[in-house]
PDB file of C-alpha atoms in Angstrom:
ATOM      1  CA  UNK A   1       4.499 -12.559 -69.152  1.00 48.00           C
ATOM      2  CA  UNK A   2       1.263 -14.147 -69.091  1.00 46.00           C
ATOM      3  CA  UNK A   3       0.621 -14.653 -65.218  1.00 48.00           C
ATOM      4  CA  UNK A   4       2.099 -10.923 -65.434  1.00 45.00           C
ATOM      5  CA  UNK A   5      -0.811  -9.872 -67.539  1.00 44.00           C
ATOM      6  CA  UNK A   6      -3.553 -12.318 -65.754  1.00 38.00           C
ATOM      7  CA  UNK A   7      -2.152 -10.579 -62.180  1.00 41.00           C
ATOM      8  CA  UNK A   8      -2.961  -6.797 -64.024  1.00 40.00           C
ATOM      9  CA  UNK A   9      -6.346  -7.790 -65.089  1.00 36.00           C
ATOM     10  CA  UNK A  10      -7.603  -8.930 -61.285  1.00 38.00           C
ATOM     11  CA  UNK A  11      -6.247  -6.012 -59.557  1.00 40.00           C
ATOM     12  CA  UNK A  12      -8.086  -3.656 -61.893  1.00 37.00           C
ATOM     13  CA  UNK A  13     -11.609  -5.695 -61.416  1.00 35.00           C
ATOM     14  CA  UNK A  14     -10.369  -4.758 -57.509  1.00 39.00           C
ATOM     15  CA  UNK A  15     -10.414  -0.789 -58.307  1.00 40.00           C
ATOM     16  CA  UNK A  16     -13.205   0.572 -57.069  1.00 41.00           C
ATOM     17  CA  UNK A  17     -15.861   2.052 -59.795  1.00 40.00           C
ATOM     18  CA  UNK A  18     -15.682   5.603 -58.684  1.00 39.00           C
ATOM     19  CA  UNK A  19     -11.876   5.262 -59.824  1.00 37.00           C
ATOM     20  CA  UNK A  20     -13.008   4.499 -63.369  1.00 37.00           C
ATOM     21  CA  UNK A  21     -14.919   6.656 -63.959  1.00 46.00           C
ATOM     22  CA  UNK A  22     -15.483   9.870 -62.608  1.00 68.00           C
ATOM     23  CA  UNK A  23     -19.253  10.955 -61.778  1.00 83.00           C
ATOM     24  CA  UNK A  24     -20.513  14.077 -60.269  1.00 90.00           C
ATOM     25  CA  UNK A  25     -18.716  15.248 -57.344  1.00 93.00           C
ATOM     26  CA  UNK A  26     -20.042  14.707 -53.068  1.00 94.00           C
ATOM     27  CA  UNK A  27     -21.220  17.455 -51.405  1.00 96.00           C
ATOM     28  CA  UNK A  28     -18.194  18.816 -49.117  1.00 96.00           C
ATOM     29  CA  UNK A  29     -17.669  16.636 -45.580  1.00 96.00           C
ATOM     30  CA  UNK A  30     -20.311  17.875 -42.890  1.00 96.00           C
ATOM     31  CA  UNK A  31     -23.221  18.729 -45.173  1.00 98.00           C
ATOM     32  CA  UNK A  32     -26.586  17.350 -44.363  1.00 98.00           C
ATOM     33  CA  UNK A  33     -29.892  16.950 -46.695  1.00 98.00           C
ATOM     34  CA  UNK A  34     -33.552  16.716 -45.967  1.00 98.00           C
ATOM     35  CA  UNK A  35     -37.369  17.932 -47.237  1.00 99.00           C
ATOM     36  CA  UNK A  36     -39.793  20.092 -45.699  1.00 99.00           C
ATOM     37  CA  UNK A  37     -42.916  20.652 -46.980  1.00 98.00           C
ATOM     38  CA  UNK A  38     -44.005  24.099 -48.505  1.00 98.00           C
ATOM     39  CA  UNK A  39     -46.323  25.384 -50.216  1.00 98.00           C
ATOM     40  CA  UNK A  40     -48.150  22.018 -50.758  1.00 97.00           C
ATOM     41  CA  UNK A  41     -45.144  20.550 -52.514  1.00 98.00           C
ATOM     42  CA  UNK A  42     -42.080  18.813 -51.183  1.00 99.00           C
ATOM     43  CA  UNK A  43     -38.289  20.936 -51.140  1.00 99.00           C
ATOM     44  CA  UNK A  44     -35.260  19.407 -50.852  1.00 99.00           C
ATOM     45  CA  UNK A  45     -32.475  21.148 -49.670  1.00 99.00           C
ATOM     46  CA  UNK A  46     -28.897  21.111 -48.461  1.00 99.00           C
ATOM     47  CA  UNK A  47     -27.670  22.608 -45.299  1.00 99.00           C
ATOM     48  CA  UNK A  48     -24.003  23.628 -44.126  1.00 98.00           C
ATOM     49  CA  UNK A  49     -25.060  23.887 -40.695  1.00 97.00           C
ATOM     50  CA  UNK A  50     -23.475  25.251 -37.243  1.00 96.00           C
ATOM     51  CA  UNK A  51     -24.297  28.575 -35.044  1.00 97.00           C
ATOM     52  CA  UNK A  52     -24.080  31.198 -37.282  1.00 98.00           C
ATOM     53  CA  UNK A  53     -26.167  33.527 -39.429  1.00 98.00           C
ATOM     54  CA  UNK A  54     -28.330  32.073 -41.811  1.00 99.00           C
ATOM     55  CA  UNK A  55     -28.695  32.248 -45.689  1.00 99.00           C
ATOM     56  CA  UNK A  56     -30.758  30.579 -47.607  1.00 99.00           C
ATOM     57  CA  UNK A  57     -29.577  30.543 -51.758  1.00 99.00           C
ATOM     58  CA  UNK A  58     -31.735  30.123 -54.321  1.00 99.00           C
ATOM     59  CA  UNK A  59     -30.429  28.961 -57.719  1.00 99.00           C
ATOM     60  CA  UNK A  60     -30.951  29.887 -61.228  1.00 98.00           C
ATOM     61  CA  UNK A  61     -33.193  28.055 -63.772  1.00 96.00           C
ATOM     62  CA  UNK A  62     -32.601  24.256 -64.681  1.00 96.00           C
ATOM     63  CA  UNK A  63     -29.393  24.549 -62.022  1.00 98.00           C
ATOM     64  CA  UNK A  64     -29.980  23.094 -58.239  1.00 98.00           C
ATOM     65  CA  UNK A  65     -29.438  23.794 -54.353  1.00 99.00           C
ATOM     66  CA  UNK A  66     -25.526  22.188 -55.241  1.00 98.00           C
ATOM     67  CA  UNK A  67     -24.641  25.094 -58.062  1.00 99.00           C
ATOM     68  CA  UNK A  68     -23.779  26.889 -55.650  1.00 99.00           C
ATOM     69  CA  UNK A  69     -21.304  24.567 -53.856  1.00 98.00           C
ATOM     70  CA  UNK A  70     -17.762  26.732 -55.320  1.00 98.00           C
ATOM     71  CA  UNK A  71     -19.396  30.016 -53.332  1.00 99.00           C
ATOM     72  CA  UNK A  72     -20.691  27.828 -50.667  1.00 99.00           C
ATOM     73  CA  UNK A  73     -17.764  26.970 -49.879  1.00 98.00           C
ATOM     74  CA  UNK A  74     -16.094  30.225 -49.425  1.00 98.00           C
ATOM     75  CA  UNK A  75     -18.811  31.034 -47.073  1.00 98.00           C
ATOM     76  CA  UNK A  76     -19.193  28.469 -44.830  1.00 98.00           C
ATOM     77  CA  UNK A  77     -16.846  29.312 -41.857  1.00 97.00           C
ATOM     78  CA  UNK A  78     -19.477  32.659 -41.607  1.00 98.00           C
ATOM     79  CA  UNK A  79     -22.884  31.035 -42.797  1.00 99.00           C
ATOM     80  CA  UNK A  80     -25.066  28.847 -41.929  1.00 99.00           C
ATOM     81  CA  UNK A  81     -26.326  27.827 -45.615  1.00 99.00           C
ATOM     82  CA  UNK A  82     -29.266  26.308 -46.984  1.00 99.00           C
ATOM     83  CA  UNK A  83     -28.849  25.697 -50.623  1.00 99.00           C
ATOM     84  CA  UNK A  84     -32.562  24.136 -51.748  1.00 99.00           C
ATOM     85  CA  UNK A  85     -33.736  23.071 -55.154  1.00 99.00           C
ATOM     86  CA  UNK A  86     -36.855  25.087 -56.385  1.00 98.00           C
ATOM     87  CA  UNK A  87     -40.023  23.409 -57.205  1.00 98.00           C
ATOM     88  CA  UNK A  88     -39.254  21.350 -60.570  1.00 97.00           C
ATOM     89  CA  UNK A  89     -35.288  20.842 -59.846  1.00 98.00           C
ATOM     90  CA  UNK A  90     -33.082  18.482 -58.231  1.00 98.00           C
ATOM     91  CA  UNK A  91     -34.764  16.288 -56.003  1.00 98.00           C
ATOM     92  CA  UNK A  92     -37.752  18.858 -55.494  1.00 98.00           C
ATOM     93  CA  UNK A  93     -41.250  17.915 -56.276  1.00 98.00           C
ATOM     94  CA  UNK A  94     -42.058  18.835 -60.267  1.00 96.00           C
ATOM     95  CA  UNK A  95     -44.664  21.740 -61.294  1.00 95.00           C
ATOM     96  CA  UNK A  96     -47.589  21.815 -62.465  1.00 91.00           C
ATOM     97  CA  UNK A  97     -48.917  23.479 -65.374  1.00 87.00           C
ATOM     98  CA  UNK A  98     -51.493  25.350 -63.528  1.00 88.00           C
ATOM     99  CA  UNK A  99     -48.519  26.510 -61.147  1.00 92.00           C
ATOM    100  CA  UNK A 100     -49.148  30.619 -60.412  1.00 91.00           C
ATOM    101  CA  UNK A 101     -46.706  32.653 -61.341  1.00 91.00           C
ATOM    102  CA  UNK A 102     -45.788  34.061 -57.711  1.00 95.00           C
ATOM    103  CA  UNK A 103     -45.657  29.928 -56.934  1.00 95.00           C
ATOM    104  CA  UNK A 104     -41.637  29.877 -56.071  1.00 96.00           C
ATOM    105  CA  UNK A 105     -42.003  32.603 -54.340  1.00 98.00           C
ATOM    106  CA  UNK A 106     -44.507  30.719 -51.947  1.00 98.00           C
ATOM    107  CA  UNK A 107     -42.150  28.325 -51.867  1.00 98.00           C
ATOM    108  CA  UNK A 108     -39.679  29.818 -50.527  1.00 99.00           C
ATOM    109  CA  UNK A 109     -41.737  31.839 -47.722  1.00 99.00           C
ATOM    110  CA  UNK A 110     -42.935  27.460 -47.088  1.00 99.00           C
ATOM    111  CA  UNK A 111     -39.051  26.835 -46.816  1.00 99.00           C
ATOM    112  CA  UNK A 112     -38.331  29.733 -44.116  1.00 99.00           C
ATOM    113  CA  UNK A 113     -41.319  28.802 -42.091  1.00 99.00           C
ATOM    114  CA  UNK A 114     -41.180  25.246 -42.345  1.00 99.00           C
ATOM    115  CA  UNK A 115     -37.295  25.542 -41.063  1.00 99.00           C
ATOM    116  CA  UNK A 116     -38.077  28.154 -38.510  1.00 98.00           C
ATOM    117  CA  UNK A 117     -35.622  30.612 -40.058  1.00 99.00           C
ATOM    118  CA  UNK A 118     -35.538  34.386 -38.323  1.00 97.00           C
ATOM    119  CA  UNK A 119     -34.672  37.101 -40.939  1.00 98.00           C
ATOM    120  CA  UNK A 120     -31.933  35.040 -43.116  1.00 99.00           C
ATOM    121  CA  UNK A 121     -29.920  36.649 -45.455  1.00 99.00           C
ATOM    122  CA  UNK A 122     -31.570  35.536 -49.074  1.00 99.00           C
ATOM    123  CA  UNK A 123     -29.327  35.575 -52.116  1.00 99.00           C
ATOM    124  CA  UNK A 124     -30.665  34.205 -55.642  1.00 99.00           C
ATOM    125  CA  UNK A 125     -29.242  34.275 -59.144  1.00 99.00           C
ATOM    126  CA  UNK A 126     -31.567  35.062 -62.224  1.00 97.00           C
ATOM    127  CA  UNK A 127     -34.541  32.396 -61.549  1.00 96.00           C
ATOM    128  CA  UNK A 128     -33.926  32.732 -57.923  1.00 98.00           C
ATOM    129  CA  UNK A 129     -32.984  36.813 -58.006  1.00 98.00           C
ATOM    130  CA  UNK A 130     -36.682  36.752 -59.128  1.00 96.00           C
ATOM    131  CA  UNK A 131     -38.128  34.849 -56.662  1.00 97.00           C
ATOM    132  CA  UNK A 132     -36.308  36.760 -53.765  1.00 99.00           C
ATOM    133  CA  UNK A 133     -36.890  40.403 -54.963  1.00 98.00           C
ATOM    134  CA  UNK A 134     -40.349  39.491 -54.981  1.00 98.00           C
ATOM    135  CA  UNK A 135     -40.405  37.392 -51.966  1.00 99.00           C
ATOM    136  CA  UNK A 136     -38.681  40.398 -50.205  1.00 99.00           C
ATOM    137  CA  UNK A 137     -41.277  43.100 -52.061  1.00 99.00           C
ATOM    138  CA  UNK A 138     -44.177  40.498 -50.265  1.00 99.00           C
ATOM    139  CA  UNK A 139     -42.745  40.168 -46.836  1.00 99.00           C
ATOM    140  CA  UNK A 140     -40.536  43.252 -46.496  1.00 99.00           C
ATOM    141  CA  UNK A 141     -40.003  42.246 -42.308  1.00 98.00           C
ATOM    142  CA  UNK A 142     -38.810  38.725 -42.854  1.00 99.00           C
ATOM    143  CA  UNK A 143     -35.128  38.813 -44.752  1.00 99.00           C
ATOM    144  CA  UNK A 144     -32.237  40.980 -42.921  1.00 99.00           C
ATOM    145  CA  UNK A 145     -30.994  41.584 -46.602  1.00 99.00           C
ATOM    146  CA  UNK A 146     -31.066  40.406 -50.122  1.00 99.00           C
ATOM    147  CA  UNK A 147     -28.181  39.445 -52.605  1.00 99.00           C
ATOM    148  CA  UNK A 148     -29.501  39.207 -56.426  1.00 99.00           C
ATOM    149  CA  UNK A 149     -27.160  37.795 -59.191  1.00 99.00           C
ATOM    150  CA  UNK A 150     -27.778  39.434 -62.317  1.00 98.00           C
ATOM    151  CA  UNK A 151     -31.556  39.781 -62.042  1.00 98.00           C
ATOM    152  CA  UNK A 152     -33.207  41.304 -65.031  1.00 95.00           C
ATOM    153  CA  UNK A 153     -33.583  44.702 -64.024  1.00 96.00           C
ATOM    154  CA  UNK A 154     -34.816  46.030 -68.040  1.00 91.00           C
ATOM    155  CA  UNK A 155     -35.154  43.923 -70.998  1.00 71.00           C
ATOM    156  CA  UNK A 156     -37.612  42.024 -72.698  1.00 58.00           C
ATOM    157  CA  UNK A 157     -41.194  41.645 -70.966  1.00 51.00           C
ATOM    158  CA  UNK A 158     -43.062  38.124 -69.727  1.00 49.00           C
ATOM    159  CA  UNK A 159     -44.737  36.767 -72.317  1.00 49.00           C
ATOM    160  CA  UNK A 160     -48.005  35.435 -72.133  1.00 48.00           C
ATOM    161  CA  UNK A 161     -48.140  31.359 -72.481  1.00 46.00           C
ATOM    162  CA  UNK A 162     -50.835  32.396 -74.817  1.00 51.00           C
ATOM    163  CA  UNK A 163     -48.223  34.098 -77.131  1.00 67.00           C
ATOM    164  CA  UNK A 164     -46.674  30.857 -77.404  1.00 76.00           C
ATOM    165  CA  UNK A 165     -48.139  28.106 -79.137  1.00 83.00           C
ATOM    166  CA  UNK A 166     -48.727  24.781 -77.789  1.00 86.00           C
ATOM    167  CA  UNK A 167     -46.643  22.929 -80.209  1.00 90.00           C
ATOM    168  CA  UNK A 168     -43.633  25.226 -79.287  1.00 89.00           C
ATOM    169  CA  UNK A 169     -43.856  24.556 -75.625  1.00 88.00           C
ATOM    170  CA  UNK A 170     -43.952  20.576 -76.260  1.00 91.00           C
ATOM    171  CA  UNK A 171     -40.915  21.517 -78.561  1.00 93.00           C
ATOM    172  CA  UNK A 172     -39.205  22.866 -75.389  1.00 92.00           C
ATOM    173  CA  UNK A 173     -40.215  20.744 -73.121  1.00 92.00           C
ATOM    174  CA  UNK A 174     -39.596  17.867 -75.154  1.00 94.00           C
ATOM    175  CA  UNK A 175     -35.934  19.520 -75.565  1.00 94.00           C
ATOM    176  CA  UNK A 176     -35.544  19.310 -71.669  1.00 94.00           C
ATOM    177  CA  UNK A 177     -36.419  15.479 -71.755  1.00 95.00           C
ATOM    178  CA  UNK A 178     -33.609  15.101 -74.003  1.00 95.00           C
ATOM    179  CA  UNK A 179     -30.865  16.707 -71.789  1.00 94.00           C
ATOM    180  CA  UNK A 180     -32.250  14.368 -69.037  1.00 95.00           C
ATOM    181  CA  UNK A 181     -31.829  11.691 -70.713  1.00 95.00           C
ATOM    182  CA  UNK A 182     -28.021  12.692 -71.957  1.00 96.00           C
ATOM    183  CA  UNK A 183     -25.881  10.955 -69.870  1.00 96.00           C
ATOM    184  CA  UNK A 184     -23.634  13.198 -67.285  1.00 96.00           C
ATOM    185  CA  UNK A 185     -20.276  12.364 -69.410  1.00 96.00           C
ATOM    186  CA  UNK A 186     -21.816  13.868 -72.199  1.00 96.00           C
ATOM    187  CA  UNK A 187     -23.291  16.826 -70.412  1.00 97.00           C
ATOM    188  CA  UNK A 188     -19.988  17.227 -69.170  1.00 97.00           C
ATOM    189  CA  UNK A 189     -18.326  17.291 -72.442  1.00 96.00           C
ATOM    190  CA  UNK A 190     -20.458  19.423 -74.189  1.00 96.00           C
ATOM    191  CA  UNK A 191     -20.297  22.348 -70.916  1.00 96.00           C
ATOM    192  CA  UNK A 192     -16.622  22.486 -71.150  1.00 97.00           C
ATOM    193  CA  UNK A 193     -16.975  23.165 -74.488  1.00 97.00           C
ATOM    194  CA  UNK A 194     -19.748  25.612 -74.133  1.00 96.00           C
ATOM    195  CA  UNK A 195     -18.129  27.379 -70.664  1.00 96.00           C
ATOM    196  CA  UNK A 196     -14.417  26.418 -70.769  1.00 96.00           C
ATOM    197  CA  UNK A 197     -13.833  29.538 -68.802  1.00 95.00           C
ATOM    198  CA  UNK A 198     -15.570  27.868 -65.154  1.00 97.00           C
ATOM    199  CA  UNK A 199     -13.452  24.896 -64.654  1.00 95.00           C
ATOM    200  CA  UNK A 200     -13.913  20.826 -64.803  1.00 95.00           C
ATOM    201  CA  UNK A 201     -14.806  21.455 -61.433  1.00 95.00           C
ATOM    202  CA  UNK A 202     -17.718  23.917 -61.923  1.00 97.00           C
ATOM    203  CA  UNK A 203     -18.900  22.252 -64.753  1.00 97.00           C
ATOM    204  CA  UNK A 204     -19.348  18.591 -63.318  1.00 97.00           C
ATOM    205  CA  UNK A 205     -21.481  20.573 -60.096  1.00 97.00           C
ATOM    206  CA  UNK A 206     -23.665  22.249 -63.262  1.00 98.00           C
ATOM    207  CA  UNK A 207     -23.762  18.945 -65.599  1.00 97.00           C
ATOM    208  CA  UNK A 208     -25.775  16.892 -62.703  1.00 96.00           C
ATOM    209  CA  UNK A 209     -28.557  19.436 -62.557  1.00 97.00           C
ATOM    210  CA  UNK A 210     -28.908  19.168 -66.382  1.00 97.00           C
ATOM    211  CA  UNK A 211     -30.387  15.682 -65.318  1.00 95.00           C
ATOM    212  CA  UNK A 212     -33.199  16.498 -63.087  1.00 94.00           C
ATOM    213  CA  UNK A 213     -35.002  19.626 -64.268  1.00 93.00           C
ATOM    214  CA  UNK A 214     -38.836  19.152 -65.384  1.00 95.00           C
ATOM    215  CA  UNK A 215     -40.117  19.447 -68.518  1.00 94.00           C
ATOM    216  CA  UNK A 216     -43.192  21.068 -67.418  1.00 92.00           C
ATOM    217  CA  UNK A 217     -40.852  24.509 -66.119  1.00 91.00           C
ATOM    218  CA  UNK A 218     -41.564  25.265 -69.347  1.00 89.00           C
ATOM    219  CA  UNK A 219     -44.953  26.755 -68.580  1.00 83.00           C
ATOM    220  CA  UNK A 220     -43.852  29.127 -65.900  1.00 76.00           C
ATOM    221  CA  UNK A 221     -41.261  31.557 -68.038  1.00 62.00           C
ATOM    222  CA  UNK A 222     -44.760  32.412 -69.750  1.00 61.00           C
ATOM    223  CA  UNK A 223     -46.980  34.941 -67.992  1.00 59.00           C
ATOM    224  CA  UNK A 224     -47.641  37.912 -67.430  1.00 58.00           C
ATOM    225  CA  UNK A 225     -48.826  37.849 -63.963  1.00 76.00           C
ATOM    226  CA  UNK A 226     -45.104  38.906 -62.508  1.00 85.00           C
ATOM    227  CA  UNK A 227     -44.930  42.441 -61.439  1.00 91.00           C
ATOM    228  CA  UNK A 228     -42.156  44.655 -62.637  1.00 92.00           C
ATOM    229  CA  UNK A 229     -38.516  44.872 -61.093  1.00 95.00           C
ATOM    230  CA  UNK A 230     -38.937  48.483 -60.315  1.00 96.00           C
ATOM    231  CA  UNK A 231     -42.538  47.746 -58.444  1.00 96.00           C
ATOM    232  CA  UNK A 232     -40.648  45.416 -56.858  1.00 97.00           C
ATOM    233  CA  UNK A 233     -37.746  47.561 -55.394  1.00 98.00           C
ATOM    234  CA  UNK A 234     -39.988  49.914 -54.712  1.00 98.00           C
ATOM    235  CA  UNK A 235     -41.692  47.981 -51.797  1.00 98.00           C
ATOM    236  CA  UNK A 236     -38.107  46.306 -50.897  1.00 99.00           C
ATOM    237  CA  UNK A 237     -37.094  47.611 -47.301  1.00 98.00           C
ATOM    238  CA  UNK A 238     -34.037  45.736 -46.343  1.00 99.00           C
ATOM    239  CA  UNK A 239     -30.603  46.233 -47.334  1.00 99.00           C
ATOM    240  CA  UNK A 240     -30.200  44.788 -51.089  1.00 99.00           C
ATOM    241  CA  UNK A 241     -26.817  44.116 -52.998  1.00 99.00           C
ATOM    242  CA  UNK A 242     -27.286  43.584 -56.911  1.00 99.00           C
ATOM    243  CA  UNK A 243     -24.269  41.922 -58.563  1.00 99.00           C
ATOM    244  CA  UNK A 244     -24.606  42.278 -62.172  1.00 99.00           C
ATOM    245  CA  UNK A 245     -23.309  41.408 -65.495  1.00 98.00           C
ATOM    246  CA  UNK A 246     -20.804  43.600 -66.819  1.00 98.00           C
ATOM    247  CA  UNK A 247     -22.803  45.490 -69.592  1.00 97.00           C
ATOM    248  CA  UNK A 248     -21.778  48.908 -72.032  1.00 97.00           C
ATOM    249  CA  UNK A 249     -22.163  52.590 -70.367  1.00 97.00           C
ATOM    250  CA  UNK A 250     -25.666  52.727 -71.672  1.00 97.00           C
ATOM    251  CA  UNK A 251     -27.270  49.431 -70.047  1.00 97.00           C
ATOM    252  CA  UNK A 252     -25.351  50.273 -66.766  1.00 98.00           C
ATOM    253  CA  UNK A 253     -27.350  53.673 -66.748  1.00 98.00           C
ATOM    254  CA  UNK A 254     -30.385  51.711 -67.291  1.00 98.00           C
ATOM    255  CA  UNK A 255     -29.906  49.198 -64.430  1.00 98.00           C
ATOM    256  CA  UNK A 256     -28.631  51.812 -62.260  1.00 98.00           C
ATOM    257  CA  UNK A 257     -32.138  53.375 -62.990  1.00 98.00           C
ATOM    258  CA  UNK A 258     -34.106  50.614 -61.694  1.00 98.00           C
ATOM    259  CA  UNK A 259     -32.124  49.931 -58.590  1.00 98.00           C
ATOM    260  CA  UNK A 260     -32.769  53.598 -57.813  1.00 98.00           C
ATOM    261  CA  UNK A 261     -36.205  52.502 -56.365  1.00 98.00           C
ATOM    262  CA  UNK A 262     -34.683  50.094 -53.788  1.00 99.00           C
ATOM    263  CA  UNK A 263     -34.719  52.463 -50.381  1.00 98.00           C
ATOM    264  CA  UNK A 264     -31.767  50.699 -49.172  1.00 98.00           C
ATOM    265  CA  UNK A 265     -29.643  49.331 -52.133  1.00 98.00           C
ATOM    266  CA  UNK A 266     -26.361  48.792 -53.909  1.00 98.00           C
ATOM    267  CA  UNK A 267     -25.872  47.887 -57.571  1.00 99.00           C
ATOM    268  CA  UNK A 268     -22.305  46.511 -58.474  1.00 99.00           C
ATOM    269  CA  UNK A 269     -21.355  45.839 -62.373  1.00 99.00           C
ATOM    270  CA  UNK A 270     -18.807  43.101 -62.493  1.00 99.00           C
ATOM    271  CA  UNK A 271     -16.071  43.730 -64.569  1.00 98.00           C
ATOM    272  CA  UNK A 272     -16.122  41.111 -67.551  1.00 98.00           C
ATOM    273  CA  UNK A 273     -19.060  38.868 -65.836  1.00 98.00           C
ATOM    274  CA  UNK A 274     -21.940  37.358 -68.279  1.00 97.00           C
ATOM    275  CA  UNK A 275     -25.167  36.091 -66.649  1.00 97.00           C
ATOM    276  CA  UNK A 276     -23.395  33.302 -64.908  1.00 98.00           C
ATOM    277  CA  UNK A 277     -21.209  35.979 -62.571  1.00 99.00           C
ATOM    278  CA  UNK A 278     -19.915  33.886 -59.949  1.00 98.00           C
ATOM    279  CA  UNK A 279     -18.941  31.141 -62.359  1.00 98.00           C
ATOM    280  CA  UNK A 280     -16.901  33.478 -64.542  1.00 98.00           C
ATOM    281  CA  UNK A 281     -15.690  35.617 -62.044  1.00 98.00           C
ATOM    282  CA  UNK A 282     -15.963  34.771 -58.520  1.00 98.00           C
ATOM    283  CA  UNK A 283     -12.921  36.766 -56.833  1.00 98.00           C
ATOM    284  CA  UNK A 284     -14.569  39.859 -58.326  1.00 98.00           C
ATOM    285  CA  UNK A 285     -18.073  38.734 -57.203  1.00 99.00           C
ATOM    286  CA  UNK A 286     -16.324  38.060 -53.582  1.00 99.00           C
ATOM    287  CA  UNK A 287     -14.988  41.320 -53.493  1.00 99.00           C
ATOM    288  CA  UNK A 288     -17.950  43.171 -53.771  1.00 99.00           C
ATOM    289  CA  UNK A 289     -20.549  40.504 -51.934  1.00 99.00           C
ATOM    290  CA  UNK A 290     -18.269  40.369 -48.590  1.00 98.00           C
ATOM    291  CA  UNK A 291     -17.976  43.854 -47.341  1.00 98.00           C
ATOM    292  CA  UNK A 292     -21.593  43.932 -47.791  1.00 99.00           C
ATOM    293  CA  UNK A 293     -22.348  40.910 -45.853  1.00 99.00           C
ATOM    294  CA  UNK A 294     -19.685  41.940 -42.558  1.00 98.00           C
ATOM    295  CA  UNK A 295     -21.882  45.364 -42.659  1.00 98.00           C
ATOM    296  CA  UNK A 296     -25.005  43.643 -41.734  1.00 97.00           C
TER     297      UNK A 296
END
């Protein structure tokens, strides 16, 4: 029984550690990495690659270029896809205080130029939506179309980072430092709990991210130096799909309000989404997002 028992105990030191225990998940077989630099700062980004039409994705706030691996993946054998983390996530360079507001959006034009990209597609979610619409409202010829995931189209205004006191924004910063420095078990614990409705999956794509956003994106939800969504649409050219949150009859008339300014646009409620719409309801999300996308 002993030898039994000493036999048991090698073989597991002989399991590999990735067996043990289970960390966040590779990037699908065939995906390559790299940085460019843009806008003074250096991007990292993941690419699908192969001869096809590109689209570049830009995430939401304190996610990365890999949140949107579960759609990537649907779009791959179409898509050429280029999935980069924004100034202050993943393995991006951080921000700076000082950082102007339109600053991801200058990122972003750094990206396409700095890859040699010719009219991608451009699809963000809520940080990213942001950065696109106004990326797109700036350089109107570049993008063949846009894709926004529940941007704010009305709501609450930018505040002013002199609105907020200085010992609140340490507060929140110092609140980011501490989900850093959670480790990714316990990140992943406390999202399944939080989001049980994405998956294990999902969740262990989301819970790395949670590691490497900067403290100091604090400082650019505060200003007041963004122009409005509906100046925005208004100088927006190409063809634009919004996929948005389900919301109550009077919020839909709002947003449908708004996306009246876009020349050449489409505004899609999805049925029982929240903010997150392709995490809590991606067949829906599909349904809409590929007609679109075979009509360009």
């Amino acid at each position: 029984m002993k030898s039994i028992l000493l036999k048991l105990v090698a073989a597991l030191w002989l399991i590999p550690p990735a067996f043990l225990v289970a960390g966040p998940p590779e990037p699908p077989s065939g995906w390559t990495e790299g940085y460019v630099m843009a806008n003074g700062i250096r991007l990292h980004y993941w690419r699908t690659g192969g001869d096809k039409p590109v689209m570049v994705m830009a995430h939401g706030f304190s996610d990365d270029g890999l949140c949107w691996t579960q759609l990537a993946v649907e779009l791959t054998d179409q898509f050429d896809l280029i999935l980069f983390d924004a100034r202050g996530h993943g393995l991006s360079d951080a921000p700076n205080r000082s950082d102007p507001a339109d600053a991801q959006v200058e990122d972003l034009a750094g990206l396409i130029k700095a890859l040699e990209l010719k009219n991608p597609i451009l699809m963000g979610h809520s940080m990213g939506s942001a950065s696109v619409a106004w990326f797109a409202a700036r350089y109107p010829d570049v993008p063949k179309a846009i894709i926004l995931e529940d941007p704010r189209l009305v709501g609450r205004s930018p505040l002013s980072s002199g609105e907020v006191s200085e010992e609140d924004l340490k507060k929140r910063a110092a609140t980011i430092l501490e989900q850093n420095n959670k480790t990714y078990d316990e990140i992943v614990e406390h999202g399944l709990k939080q989001n049980p409705s994405w998956g294990e999956a999902e969740i262990r794509i989301w819970a790395a991210s949670k590691q490497r956003h900067h403290p100091n994106l604090v400082y650019r939800t505060f200003s007041q130096d963004r122009p409005s969504t509906s100046d925005l649409f208004k100088k927006i050219t190409c063809p634009t799909l919004i996929l948005k949150a389900d919301a109550g009859e009077k919020l839909r008339r709002e947003n449908e309000q708004v996306a009246a300014h876009l020349k050449n646009g489409k505004l899609v409620h999805i049925e029982s989404a929240g903010h997150n719409v392709r995490r809590e309801q991606k067949e829906r999300l599909l349904q809409a997002l590929m007609p679109f996308l075979h009509s360009l």
